[in-house]
Each structure stands twice: as C-alpha cells, then as structure tokens.
PDB file of C-alpha atoms in Angstrom:
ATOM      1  CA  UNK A   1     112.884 178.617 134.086  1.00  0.00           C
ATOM      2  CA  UNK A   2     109.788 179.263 132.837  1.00  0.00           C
ATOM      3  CA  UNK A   3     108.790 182.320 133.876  1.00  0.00           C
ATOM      4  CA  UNK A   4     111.051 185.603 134.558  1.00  0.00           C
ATOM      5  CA  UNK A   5     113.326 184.550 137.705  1.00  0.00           C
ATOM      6  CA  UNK A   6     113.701 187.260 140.339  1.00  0.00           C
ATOM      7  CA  UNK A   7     117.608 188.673 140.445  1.00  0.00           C
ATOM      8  CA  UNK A   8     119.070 189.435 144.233  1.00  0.00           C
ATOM      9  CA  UNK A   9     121.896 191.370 143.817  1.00  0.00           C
ATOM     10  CA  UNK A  10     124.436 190.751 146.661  1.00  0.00           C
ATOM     11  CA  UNK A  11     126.556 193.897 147.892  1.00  0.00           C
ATOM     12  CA  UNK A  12     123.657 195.940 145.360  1.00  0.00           C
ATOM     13  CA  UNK A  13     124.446 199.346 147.107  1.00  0.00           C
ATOM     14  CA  UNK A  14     128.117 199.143 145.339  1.00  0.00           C
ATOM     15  CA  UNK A  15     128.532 200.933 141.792  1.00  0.00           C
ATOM     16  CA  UNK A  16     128.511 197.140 139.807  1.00  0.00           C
ATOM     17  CA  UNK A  17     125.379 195.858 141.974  1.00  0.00           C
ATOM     18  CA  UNK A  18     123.606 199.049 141.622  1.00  0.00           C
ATOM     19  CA  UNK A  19     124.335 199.538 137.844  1.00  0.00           C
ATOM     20  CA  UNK A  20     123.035 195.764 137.361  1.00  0.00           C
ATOM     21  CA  UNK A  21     120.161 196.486 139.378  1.00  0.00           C
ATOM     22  CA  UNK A  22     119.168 199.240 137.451  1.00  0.00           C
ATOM     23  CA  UNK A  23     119.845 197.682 133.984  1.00  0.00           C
ATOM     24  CA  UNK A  24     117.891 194.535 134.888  1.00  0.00           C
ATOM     25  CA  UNK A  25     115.058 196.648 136.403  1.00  0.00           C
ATOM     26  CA  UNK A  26     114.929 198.542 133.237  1.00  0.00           C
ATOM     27  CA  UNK A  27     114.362 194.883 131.444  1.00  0.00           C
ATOM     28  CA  UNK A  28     111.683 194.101 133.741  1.00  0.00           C
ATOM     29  CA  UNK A  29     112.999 191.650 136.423  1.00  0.00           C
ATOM     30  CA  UNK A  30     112.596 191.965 140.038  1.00  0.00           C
ATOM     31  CA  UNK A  31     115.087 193.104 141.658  1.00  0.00           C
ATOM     32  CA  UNK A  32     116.334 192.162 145.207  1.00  0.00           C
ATOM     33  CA  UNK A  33     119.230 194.108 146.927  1.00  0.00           C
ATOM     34  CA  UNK A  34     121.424 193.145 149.249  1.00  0.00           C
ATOM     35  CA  UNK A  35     123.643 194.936 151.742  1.00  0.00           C
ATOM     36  CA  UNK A  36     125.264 194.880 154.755  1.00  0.00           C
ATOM     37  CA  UNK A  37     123.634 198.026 155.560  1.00  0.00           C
ATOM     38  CA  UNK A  38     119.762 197.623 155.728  1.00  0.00           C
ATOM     39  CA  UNK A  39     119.033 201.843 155.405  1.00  0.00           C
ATOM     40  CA  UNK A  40     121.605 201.831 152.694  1.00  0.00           C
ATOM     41  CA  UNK A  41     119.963 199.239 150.557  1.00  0.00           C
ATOM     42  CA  UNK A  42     116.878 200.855 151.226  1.00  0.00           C
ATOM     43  CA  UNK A  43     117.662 204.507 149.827  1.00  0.00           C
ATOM     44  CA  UNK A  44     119.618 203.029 146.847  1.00  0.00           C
ATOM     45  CA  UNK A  45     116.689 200.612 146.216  1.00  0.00           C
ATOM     46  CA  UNK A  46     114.091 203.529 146.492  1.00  0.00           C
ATOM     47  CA  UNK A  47     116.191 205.430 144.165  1.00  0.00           C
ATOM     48  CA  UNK A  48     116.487 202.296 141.446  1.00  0.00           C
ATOM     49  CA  UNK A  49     112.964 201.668 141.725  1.00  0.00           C
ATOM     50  CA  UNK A  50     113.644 198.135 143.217  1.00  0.00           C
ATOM     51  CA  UNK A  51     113.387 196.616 145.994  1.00  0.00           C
ATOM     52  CA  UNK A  52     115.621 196.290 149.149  1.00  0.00           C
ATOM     53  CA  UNK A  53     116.241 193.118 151.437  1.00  0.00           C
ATOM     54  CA  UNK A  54     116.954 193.542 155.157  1.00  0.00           C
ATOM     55  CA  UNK A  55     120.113 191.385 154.458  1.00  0.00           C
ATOM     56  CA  UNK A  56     122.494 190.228 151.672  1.00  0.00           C
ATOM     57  CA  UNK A  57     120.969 186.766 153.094  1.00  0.00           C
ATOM     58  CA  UNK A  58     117.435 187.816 153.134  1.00  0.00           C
ATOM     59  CA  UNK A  59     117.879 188.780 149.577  1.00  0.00           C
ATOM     60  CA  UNK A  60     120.019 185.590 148.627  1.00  0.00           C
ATOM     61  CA  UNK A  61     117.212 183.900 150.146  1.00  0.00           C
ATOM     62  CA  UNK A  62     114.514 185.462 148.255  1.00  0.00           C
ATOM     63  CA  UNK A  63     116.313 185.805 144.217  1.00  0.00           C
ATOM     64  CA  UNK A  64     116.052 182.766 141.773  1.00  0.00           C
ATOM     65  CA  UNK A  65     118.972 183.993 140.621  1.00  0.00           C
ATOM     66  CA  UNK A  66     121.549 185.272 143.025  1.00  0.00           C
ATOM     67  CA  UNK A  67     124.523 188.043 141.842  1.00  0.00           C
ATOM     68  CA  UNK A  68     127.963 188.571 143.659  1.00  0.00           C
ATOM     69  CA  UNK A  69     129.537 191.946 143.687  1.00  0.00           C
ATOM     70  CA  UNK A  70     131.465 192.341 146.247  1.00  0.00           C
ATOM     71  CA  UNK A  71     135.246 193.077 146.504  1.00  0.00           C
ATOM     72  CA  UNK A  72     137.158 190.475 146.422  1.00  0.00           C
ATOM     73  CA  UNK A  73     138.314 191.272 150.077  1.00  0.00           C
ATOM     74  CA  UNK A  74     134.639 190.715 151.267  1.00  0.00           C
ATOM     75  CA  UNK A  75     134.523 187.290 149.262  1.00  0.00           C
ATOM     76  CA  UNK A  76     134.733 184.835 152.061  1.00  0.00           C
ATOM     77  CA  UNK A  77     132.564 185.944 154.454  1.00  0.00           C
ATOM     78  CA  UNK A  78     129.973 186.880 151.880  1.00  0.00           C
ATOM     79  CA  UNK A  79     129.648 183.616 150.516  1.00  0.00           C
ATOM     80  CA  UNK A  80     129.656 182.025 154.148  1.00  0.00           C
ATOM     81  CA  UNK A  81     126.791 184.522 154.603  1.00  0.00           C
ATOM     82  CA  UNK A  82     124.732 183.661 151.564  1.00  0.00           C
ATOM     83  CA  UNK A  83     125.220 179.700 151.308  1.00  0.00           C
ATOM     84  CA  UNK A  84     122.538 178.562 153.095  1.00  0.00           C
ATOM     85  CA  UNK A  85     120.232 179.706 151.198  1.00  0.00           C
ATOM     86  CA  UNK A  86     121.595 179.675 147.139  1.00  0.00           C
ATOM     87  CA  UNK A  87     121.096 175.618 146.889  1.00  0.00           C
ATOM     88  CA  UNK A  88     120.073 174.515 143.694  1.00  0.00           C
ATOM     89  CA  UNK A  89     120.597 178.579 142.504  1.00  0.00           C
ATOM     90  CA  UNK A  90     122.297 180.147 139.659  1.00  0.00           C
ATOM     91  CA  UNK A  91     125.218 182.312 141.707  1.00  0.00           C
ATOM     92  CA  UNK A  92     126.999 184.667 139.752  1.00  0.00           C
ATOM     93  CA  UNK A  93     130.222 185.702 140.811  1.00  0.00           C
ATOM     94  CA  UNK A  94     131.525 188.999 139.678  1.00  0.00           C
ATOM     95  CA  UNK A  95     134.344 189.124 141.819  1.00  0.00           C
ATOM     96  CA  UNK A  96     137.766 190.209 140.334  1.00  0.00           C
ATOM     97  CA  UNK A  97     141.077 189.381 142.483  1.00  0.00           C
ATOM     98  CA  UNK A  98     141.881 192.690 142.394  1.00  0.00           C
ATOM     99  CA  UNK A  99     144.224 193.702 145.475  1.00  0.00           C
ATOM    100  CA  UNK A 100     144.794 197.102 146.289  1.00  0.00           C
ATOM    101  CA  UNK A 101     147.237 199.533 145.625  1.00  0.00           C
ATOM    102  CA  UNK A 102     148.613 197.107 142.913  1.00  0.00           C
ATOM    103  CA  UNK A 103     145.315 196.798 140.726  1.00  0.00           C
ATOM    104  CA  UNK A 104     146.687 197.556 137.555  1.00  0.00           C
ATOM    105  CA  UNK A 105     148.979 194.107 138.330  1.00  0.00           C
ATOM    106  CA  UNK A 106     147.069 190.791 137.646  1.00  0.00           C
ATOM    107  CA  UNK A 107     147.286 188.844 140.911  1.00  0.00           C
ATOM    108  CA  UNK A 108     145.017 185.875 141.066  1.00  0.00           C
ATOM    109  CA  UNK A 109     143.958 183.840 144.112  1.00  0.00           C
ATOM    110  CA  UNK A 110     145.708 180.243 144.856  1.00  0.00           C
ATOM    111  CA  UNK A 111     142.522 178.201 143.508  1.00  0.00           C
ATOM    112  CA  UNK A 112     143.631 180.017 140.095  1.00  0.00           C
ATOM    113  CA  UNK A 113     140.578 182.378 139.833  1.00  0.00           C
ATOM    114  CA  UNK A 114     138.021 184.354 142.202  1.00  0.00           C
ATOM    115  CA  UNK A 115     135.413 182.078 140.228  1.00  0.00           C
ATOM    116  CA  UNK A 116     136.812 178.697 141.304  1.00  0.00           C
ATOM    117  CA  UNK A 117     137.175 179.797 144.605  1.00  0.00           C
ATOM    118  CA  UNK A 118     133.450 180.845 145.027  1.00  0.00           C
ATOM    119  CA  UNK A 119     132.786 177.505 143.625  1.00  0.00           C
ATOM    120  CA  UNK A 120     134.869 176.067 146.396  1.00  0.00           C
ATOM    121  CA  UNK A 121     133.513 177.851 149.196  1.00  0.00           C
ATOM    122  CA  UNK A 122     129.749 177.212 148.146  1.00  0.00           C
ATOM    123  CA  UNK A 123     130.253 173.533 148.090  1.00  0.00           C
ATOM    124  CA  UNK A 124     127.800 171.751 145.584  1.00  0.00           C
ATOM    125  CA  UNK A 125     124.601 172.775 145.991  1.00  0.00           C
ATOM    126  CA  UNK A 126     124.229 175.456 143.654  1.00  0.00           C
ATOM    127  CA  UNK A 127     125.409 176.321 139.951  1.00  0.00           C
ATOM    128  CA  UNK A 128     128.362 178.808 140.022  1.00  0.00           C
ATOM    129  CA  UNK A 129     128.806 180.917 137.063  1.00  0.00           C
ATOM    130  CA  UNK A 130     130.980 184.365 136.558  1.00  0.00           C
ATOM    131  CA  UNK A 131     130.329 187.202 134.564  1.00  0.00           C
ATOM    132  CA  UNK A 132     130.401 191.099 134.381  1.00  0.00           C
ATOM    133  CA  UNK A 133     134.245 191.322 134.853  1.00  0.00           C
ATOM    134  CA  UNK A 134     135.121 193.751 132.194  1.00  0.00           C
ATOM    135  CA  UNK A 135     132.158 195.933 131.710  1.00  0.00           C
ATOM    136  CA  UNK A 136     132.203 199.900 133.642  1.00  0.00           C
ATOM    137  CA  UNK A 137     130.000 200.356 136.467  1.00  0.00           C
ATOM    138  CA  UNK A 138     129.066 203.887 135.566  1.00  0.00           C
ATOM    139  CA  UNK A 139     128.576 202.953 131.922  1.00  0.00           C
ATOM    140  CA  UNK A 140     126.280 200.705 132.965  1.00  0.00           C
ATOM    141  CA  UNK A 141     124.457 202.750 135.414  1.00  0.00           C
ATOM    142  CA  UNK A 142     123.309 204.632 132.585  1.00  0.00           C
ATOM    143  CA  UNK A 143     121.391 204.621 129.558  1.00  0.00           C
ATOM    144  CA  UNK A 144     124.311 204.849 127.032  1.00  0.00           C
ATOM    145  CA  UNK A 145     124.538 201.785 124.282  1.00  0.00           C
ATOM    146  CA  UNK A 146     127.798 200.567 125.874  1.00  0.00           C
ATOM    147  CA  UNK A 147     128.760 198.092 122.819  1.00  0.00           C
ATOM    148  CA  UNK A 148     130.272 195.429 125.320  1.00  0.00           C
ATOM    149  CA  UNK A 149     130.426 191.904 125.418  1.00  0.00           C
ATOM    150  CA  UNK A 150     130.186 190.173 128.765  1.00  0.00           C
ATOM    151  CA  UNK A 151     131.776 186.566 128.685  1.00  0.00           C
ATOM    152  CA  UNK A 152     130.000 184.033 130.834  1.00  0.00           C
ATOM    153  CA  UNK A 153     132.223 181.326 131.741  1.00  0.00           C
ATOM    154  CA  UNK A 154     130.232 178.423 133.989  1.00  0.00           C
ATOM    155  CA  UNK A 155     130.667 174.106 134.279  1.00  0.00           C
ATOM    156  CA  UNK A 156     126.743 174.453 133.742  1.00  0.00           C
ATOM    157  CA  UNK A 157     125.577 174.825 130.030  1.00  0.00           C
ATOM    158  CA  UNK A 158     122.147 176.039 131.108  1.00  0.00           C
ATOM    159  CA  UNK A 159     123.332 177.858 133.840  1.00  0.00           C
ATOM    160  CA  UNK A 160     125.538 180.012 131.292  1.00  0.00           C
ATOM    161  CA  UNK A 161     122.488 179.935 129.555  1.00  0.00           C
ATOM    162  CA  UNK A 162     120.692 182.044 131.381  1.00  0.00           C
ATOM    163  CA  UNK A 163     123.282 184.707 132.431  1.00  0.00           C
ATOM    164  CA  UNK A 164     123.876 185.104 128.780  1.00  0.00           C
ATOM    165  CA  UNK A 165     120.191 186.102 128.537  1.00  0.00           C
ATOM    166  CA  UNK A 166     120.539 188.393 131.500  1.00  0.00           C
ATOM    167  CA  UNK A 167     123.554 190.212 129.785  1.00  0.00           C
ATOM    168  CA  UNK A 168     121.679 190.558 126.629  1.00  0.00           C
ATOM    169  CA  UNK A 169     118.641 191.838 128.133  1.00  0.00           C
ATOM    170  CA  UNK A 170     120.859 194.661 130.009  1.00  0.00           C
ATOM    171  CA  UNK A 171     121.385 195.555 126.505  1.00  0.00           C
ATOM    172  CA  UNK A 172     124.914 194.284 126.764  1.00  0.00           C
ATOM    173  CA  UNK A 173     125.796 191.173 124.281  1.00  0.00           C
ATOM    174  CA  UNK A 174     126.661 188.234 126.229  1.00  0.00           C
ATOM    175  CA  UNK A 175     128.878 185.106 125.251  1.00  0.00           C
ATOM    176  CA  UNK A 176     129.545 181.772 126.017  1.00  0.00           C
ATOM    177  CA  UNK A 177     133.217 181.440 126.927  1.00  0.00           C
ATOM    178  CA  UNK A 178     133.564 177.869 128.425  1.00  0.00           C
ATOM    179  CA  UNK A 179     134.117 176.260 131.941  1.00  0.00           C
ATOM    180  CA  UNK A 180     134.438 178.134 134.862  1.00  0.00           C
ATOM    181  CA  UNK A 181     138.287 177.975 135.032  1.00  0.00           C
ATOM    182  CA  UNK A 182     138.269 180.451 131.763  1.00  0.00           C
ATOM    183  CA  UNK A 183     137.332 182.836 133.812  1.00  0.00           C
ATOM    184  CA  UNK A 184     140.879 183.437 135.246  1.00  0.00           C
ATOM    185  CA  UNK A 185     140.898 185.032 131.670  1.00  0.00           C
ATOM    186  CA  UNK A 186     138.454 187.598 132.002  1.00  0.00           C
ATOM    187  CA  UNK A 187     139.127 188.466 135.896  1.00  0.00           C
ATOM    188  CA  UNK A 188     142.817 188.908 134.848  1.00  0.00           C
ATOM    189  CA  UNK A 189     141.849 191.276 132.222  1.00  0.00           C
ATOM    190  CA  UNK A 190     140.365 193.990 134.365  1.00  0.00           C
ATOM    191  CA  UNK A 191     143.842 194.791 135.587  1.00  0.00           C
ATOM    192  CA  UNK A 192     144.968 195.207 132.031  1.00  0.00           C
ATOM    193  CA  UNK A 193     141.873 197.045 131.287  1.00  0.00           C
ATOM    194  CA  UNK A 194     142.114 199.784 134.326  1.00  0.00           C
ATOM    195  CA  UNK A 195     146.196 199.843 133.000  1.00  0.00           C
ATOM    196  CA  UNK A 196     144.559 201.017 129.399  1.00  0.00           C
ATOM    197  CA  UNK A 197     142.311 203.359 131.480  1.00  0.00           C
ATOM    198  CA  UNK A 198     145.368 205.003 132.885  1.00  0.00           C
ATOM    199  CA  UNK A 199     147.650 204.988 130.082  1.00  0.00           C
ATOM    200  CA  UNK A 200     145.467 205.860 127.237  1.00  0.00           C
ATOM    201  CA  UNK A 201     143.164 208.029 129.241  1.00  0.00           C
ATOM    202  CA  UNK A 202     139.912 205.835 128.500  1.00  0.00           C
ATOM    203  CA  UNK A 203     136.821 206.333 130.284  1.00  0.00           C
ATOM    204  CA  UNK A 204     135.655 202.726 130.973  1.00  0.00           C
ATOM    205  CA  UNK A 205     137.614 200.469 128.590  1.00  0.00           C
ATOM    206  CA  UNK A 206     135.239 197.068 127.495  1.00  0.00           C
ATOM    207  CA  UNK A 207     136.051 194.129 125.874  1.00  0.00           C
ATOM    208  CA  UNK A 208     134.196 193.048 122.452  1.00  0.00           C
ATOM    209  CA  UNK A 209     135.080 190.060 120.330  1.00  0.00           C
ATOM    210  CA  UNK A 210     135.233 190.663 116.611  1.00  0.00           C
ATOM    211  CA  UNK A 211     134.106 188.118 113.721  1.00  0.00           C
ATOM    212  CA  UNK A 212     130.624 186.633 112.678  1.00  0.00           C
ATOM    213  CA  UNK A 213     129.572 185.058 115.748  1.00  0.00           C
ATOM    214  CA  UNK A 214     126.218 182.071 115.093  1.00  0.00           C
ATOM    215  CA  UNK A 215     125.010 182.022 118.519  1.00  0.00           C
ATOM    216  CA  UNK A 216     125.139 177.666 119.614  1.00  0.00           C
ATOM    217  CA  UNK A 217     122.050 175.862 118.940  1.00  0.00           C
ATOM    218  CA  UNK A 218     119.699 174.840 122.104  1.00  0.00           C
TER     219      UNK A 218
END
C-alpha cells in the first residue's frame, strides 16, 4: 500500500482493541471500531479520538486492514460476521485459545492454533496473519515505552510486512517469526506468561528476543 491504510479494529471496545486503537491513533492511522454494541463503540471511540462503526461488519467493511480481538469464545461467529467483506484484506487475528477458568494451562484448538483456524474459517480470500499475543492491554493503553516485541507469524511475506510496520509504529518492535502455524508458539505462551504474572507477581509480563537482530532485506 501506498498510502496509510485505514485499521478497523474488530471487538475495539475490549481492553486489546481499545489499547490498539489508541496506539495506532496516536501514529496517525484511521481508526475504525467495531462492536457488537453500536453506543458502546461510540463512547469508547469518542473517548480514543477515533471513530466508531455501527457494526464489527460495517467496520470490517470499511478498514484496509482489518484486526481481531475477540475472545476466543466469540471466534466463530465473529469471523462468520466479518467474511464477507475482508476479501483480498490483511486480517489480523489476535485471538489466544485461552479457555476459562484454566488460562494459566495451554490448551490449543484442534486445527493446532486460533490462527489456523481463522484461516480456515475465512476461506481464501483474504491474507490471515496473527499478532499481539503476548503484549498487556493496559500497558498498551498507555503512554509507557513498553520494550516488547510482537512476533508476526503469517503464509504472506508482505502481509507480515505490514503488521510488522503497524507494531513498530505503536512504538512496540515487531518481528518476523515465520508461517502462520508458528503462531501456536506465541498463543501458547500467553498462558505461561499470565502463570509468570501470578507466580512472580508481574504486572504485564512481555516477551523480547535478545541478540543483534539485521532486520531482512525487501
């Protein structure tokens, strides 16, 4: 894309959407959110200085870039709600296969991750990637320097591409980390990462990968 693509954030009145809404409105995209709740997605929108869709579909409809962050509970019928109108889209899926009261337990879905199973359940037409698994909503709904990396896992180089930009200009570093079945990886690590919250009585645990790191060429 040429010019700065327009994000819709999908389920943007919940603490990940809204902390990515803000972040990215900070950067200076335009921001889209979604809900299932039209007056909710107003007031939160009016509040983020962004603006609000009648619909997580109106909003998928309207983004050149469409975000994910819903529970994985609400997966399915979010997906079925938004797929007509992500063809040919970036979707980024968020989701971790977390399932309640066990969260601190990795339990992933059948299709092996959350990410695979979006793919799945879009069909073809657009270009799945998944990000923002191990990164804390409230951290990011503020204006700290969070020192996190964000791995973008995606089938699509370009596709990656461009979610790696959207991490970095959230002010977050984002990474390449391969096909879109590595993200099992990083949606398995929340678990282990709200177990370290617990145990060690850390507000927010992140991930970030140590070494000299050349960014690819192209």
């Amino acid at each position: 894309m040429t010019s700065i693509p327009s994000i819709a954030i999908i389920g943007g009145t919940g603490k990940l959407g809204a902390a990515i809404a803000y972040r990215l409105g900070k950067a200076g995209y335009a921001v889209i959110l979604g809900s299932r709740d039209p007056a909710k997605a107003q007031a939160t929108a009016g509040d983020l200085g962004v603006t609000a869709a009648d619909s997580n579909a109106a909003a998928a409809a309207q983004g050149d870039i469409v975000i994910v962050t819903v529970p994985f509970a609400a997966q399915t019928e979010t997906l079925a709600e938004i797929a007509p109108h992500v063809s040919g889209k970036i979707v980024v899926d968020t989701t971790v296969p977390l399932v309640p009261p066990k969260v601190m337990r990795v339990q992933m879905p059948p299709e092996g991750s959350a990410a695979v199973r979006a793919a799945a359940l879009l069909g073809e037409g657009p270009r799945v990637v998944s990000a923002f698994h191990n990164v804390a909503a409230h951290k990011l709904a503020s204006d700290a320097d969070i020192g996190c990396d964000v791995l973008v896992f995606g089938d699509d180089k370009d596709a990656r591409a461009e979610v790696v930009a959207l991490a970095d200009a959230m002010g977050l570093r984002g990474l390449h980390a391969g096909a879109l079945v590595n993200s099992a990886a990083a949606e398995a690590m929340t678990s282990i990462l709200i177990f370290l919250n617990k145990t060690y009585q850390v507000d927010g645990a992140g991930i970030r990968i140590t070494g000299t790191l050349t960014p690819p060429a192209g």
